[in-house]
Coordinates of N, CA and C in Angstrom, one line a residue:
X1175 N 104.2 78.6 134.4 CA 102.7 78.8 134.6 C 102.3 78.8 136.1
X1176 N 103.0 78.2 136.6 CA 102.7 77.9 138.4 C 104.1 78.6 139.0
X1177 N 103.3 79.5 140.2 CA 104.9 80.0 140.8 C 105.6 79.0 141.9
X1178 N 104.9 78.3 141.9 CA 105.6 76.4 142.5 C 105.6 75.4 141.3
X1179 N 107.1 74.8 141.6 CA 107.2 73.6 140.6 C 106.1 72.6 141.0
X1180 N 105.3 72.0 140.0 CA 104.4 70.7 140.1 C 105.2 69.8 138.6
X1181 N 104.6 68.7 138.9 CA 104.8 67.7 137.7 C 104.2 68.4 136.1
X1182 N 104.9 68.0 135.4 CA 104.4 68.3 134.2 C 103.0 68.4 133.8
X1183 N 102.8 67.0 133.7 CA 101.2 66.3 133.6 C 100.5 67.0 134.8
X1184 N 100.8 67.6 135.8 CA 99.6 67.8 136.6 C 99.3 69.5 135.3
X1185 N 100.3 70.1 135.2 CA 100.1 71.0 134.8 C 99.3 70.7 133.3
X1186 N 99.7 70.1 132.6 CA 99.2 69.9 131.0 C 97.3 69.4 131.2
X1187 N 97.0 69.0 132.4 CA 95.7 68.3 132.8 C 94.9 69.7 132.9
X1188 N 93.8 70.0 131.8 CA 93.0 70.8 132.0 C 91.7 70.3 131.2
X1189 N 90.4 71.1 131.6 CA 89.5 70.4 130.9 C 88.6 71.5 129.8
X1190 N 89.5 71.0 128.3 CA 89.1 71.6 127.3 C 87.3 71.3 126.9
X1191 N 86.8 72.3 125.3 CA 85.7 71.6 125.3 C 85.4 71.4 124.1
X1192 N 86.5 71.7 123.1 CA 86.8 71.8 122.0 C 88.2 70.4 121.9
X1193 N 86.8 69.5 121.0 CA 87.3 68.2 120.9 C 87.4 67.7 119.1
X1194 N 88.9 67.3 118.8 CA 89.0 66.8 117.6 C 87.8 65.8 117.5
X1195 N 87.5 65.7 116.1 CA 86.2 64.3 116.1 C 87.2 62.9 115.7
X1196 N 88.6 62.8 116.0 CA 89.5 61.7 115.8 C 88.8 60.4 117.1
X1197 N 88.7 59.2 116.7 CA 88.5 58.5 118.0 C 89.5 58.1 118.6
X1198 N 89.0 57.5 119.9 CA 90.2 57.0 120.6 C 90.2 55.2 120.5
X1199 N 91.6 54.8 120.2 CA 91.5 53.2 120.5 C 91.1 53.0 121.6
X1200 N 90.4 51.7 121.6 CA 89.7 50.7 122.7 C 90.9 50.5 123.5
X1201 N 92.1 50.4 123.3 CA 93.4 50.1 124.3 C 93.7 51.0 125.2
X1202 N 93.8 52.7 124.4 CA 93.7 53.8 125.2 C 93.1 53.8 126.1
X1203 N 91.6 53.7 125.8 CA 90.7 53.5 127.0 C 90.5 52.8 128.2
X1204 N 91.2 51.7 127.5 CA 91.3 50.2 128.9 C 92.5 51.0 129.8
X1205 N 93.6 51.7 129.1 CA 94.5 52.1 130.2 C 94.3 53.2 130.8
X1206 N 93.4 54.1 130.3 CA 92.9 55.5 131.1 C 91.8 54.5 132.3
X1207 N 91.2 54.1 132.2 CA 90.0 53.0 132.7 C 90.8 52.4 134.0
X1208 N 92.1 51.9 133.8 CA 93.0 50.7 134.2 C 93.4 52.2 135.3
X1209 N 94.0 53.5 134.7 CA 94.8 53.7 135.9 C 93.7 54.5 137.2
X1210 N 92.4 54.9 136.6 CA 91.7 55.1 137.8 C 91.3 54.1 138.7
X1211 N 91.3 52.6 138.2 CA 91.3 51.4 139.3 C 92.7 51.2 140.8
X1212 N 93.5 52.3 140.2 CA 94.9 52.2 141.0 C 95.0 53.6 142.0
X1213 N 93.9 53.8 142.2 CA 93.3 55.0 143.2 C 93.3 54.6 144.6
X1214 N 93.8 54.8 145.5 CA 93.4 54.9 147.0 C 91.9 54.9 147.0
X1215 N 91.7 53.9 148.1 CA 90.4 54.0 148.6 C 90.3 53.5 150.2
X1216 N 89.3 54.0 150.5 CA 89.0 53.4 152.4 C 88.6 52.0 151.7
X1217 N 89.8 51.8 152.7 CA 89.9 50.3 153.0 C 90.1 49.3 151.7
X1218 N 90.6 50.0 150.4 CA 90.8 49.7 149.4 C 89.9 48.7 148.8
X1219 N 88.1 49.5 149.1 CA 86.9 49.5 148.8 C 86.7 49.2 147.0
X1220 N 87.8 50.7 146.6 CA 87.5 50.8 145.0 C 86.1 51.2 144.8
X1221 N 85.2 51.8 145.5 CA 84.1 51.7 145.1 C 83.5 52.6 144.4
X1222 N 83.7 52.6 142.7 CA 83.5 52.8 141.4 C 83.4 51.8 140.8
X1223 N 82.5 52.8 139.6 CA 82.1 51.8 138.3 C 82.1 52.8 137.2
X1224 N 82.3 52.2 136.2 CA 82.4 53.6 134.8 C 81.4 52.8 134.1
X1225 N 81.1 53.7 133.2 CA 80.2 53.6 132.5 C 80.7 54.1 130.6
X1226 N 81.0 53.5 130.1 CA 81.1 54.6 128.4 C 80.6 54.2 127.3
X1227 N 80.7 55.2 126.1 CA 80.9 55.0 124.9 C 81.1 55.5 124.2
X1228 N 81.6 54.8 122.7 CA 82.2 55.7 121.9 C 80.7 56.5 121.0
X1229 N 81.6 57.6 120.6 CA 81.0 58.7 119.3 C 80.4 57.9 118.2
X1230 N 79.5 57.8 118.0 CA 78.8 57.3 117.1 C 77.9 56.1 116.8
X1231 N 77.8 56.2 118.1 CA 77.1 54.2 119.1 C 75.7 54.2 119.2
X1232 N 74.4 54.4 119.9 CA 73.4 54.5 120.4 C 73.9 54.7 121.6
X1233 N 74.5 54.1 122.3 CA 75.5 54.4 123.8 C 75.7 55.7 124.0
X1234 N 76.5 56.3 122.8 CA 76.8 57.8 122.7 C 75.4 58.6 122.9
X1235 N 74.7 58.3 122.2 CA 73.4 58.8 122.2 C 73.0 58.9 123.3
X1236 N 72.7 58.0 123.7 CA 71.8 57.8 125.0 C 72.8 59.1 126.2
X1237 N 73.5 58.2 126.8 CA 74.8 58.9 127.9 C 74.4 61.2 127.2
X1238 N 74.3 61.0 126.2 CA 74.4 62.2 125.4 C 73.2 63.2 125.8
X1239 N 71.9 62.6 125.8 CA 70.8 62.6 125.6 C 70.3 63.1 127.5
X1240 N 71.5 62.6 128.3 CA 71.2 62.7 130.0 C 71.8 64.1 130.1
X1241 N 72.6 65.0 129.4 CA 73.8 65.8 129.6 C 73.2 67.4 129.9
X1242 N 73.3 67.7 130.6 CA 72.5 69.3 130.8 C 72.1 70.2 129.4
X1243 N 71.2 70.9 129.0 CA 71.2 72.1 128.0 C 72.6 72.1 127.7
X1244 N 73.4 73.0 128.3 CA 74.6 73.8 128.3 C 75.9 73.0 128.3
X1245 N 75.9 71.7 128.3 CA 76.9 70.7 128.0 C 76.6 70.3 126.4
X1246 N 75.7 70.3 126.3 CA 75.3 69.3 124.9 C 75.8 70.0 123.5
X1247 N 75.9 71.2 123.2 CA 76.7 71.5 121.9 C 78.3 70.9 122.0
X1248 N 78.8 71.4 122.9 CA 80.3 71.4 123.2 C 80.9 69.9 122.7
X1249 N 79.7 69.1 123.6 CA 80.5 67.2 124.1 C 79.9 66.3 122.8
X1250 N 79.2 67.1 121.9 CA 78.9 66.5 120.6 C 80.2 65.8 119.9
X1251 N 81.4 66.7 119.7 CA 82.7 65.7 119.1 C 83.2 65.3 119.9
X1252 N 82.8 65.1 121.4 CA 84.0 64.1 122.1 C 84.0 62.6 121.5
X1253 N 85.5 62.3 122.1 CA 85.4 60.8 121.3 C 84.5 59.7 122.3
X1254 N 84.4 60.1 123.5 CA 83.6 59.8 124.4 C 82.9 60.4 125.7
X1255 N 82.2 59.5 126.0 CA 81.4 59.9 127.1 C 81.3 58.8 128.3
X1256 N 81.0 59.2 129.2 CA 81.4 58.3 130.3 C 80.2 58.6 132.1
X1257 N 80.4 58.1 132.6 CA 79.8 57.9 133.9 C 80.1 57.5 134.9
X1258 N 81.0 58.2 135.8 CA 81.2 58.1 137.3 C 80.7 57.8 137.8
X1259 N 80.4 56.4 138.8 CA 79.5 56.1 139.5 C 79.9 55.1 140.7
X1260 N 79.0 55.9 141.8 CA 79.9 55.8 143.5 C 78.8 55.0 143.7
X1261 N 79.3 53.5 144.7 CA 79.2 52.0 144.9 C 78.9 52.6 146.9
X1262 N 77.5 53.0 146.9 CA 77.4 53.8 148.6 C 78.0 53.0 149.5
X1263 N 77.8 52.0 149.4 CA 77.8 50.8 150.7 C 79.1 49.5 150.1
X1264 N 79.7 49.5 151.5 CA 80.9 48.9 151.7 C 80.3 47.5 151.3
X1265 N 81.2 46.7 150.3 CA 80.6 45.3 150.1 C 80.7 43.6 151.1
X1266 N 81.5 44.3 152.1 CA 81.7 43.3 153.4 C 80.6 43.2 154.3
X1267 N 79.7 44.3 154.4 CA 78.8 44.4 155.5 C 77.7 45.2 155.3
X1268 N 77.5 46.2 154.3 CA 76.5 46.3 153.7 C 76.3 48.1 154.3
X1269 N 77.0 48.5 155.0 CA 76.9 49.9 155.5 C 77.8 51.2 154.9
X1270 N 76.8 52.1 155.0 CA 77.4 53.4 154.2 C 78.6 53.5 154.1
X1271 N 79.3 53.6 153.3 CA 80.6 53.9 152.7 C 80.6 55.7 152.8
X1272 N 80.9 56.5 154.0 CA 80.5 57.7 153.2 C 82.2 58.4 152.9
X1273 N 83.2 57.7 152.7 CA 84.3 58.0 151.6 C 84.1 57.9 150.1
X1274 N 82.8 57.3 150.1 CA 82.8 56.6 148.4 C 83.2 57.7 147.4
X1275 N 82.8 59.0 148.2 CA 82.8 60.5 147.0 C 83.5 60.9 146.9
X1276 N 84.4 60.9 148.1 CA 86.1 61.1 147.9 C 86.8 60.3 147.1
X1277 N 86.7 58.9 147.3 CA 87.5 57.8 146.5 C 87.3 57.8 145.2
X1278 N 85.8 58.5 144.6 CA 85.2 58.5 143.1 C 86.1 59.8 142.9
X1279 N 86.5 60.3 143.4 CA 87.3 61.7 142.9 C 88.6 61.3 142.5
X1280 N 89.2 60.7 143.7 CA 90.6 60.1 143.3 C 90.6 59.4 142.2
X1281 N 89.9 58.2 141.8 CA 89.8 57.8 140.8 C 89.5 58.6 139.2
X1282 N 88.8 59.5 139.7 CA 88.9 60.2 138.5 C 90.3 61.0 137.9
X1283 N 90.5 61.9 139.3 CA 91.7 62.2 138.8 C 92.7 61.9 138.2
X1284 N 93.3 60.4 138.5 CA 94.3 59.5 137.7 C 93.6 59.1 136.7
X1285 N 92.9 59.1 136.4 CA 92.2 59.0 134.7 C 92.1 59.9 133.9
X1286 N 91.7 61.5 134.6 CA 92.1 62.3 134.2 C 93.4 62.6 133.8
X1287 N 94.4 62.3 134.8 CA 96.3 62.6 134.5 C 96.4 61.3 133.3
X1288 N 96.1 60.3 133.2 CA 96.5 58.9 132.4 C 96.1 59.6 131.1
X1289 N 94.8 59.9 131.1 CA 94.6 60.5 129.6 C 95.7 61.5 129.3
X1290 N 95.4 62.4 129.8 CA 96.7 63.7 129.9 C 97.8 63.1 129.2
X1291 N 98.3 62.0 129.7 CA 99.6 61.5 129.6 C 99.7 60.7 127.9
X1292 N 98.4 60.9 127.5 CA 98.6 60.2 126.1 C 97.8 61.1 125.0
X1293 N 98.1 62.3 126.1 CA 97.4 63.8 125.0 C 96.1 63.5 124.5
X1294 N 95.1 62.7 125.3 CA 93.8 63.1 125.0 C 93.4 63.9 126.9
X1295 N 92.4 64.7 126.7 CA 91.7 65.2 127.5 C 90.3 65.2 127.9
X1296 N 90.1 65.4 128.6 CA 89.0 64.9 129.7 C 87.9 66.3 130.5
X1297 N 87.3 66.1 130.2 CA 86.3 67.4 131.1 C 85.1 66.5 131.8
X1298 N 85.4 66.8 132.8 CA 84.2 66.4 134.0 C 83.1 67.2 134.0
X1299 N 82.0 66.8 134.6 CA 80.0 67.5 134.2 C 79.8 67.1 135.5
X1300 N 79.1 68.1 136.1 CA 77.9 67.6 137.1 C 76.5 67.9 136.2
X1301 N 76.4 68.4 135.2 CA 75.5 69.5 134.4 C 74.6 68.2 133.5
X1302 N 74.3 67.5 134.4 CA 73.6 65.7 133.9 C 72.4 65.1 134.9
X1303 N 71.8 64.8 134.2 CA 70.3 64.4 134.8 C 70.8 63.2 135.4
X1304 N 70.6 63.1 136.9 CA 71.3 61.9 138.1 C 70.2 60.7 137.3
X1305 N 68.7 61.0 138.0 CA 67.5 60.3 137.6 C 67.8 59.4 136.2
X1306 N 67.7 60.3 135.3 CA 67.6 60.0 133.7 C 69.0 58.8 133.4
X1307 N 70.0 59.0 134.1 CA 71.5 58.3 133.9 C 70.8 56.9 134.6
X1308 N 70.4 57.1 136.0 CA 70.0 55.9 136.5 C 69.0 55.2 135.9
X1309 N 68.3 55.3 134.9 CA 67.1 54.8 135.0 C 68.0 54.2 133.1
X1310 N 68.6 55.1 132.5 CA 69.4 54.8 131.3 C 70.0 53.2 131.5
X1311 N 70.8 53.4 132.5 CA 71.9 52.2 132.9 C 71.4 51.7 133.8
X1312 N 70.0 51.7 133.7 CA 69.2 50.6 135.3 C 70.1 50.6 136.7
X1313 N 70.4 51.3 137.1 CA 71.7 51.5 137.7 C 70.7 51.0 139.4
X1314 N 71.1 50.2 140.3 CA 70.3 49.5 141.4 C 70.3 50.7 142.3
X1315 N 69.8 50.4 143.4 CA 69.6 51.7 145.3 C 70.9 52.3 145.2
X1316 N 71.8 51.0 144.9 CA 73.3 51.3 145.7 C 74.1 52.1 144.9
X1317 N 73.8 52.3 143.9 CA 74.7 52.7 142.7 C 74.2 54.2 142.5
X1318 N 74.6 55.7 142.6 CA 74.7 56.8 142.4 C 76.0 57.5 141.5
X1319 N 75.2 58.2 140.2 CA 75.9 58.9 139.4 C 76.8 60.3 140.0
X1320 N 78.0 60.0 140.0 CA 78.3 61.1 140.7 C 78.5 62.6 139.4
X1321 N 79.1 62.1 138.1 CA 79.8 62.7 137.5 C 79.6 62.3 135.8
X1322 N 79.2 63.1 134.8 CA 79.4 62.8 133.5 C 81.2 63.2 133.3
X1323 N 81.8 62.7 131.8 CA 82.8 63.0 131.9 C 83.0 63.0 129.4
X1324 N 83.8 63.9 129.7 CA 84.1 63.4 127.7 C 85.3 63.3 127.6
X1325 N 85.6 62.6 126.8 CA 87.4 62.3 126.3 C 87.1 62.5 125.2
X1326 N 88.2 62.9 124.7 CA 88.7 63.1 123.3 C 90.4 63.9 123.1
X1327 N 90.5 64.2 122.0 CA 91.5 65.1 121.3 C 91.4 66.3 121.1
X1328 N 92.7 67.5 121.8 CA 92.0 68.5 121.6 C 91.6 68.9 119.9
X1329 N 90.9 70.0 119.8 CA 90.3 70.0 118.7 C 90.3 71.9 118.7
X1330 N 89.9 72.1 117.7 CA 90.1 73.8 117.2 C 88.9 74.6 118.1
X1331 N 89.6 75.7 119.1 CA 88.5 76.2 119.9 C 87.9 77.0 118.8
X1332 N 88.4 77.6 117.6 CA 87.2 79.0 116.7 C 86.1 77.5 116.4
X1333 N 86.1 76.4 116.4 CA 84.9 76.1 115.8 C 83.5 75.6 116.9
X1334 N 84.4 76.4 118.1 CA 83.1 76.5 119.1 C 82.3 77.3 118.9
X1335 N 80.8 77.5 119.2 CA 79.7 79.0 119.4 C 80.0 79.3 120.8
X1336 N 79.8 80.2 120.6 CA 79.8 81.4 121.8 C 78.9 80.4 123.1
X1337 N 78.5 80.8 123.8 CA 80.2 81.4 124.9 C 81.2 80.4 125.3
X1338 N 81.1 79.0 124.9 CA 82.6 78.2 125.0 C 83.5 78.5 124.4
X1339 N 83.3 79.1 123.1 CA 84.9 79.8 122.1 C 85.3 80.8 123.3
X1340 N 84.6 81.6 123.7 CA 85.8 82.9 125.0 C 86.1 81.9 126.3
X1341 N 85.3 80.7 126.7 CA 85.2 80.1 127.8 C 86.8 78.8 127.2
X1342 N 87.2 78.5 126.3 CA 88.1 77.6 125.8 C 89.5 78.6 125.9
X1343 N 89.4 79.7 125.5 CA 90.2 80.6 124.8 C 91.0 81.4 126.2
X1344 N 89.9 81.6 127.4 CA 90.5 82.2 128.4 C 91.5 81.5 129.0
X1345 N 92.5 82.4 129.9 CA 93.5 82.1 130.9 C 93.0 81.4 131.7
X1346 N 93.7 80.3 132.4 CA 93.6 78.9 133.3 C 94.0 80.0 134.2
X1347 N 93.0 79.9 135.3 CA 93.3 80.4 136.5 C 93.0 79.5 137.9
X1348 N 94.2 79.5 138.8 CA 93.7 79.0 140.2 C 94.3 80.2 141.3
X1349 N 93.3 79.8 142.3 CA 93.5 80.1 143.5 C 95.1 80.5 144.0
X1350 N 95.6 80.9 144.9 CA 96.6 81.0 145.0 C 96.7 80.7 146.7
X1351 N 97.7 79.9 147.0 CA 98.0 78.9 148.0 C 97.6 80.0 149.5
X1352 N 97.7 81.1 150.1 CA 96.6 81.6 150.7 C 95.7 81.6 151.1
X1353 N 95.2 81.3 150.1 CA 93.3 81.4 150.0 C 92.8 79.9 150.5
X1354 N 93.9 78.8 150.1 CA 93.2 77.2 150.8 C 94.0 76.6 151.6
X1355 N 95.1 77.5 152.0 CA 96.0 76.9 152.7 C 96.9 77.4 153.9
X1356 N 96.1 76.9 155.1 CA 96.8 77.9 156.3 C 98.0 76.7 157.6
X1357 N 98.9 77.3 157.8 CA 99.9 76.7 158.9 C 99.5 77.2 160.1
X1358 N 99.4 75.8 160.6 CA 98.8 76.4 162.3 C 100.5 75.9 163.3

């Protein structure tokens, strides 16, 4: 699938939107949870915080309820929902952290590969009310939503509506190492 060898899991890591309605154990979760805590960070800050819940909670609801128009059919069977959230300011001294956005990415990614790795999948959202998340999860100054996110199992793309059934169904395409990548 790649004309360069990468790891397996990086390859199997995509973000479906067609989710079995199976849930996920609470264990699963603490170790997808566990392996984005094991993220590089400036100065090994860590500065994240997740937010979730399962399918069928008031939690679910709410987190559900923040999610753009155009998210909200799709992330209806995920087994979960979740909230990325970047920690601005360094906790030693009280000044801008401005890696925090970088470091919330890393983090995610290894949560994204950890799920991968136990064949549930993961799709990340910017397509979520910042305001509405913060005011849901009283979230303080310091605390900014960077990212919604849904886990689950994949699940049968024909029982998506249009346009995610052709949007699930299409070829995975990237860039090709040219276009982001120059030797000086």
């Amino acid at each position: 699938m790649t004309k360069y060898d990468i790891h397996p899991l990086l390859e199997k890591r995509w973000s479906p939107r067609a989710f079995s309605p199976e849930p996920i154990a609470e264990e699963a979760i603490n170790e997808i949870f566990n392996a984005a805590s094991w993220a590089a960070s400036a100065m090994n800050e860590q500065p994240w915080q997740y937010v979730y819940a399962m399918r069928g909670t008031p939690g679910f609801e709410a987190l559900w309820d923040c999610l753009a128009t155009g998210n909200k059919p799709w992330t209806k069977q995920a087994a979960v929902l979740f909230v990325a959230i970047k920690i601005d300011t360094f906790s030693d001294n009280g000044n801008p952290n401005k890696w925090a956005m970088h470091d919330v990415g890393m983090a995610n990614a290894q949560l994204l590969l950890q799920a991968a790795s136990k064949d549930i999948y993961g799709h990340l959202m910017a397509g979520f009310g910042s305001r509405m998340v913060k005011e849901v999860l009283q979230l303080g100054e310091n605390l900014t939503p960077v990212c919604m996110g849904a886990l689950g199992y994949l699940g049968d793309a024909d029982l998506l509506d249009e346009p995610y059934r052709s949007r699930e169904k299409a070829p995975r395409k990237r860039k090709e190492l040219k276009e982001f990548v120059r030797k000086i």
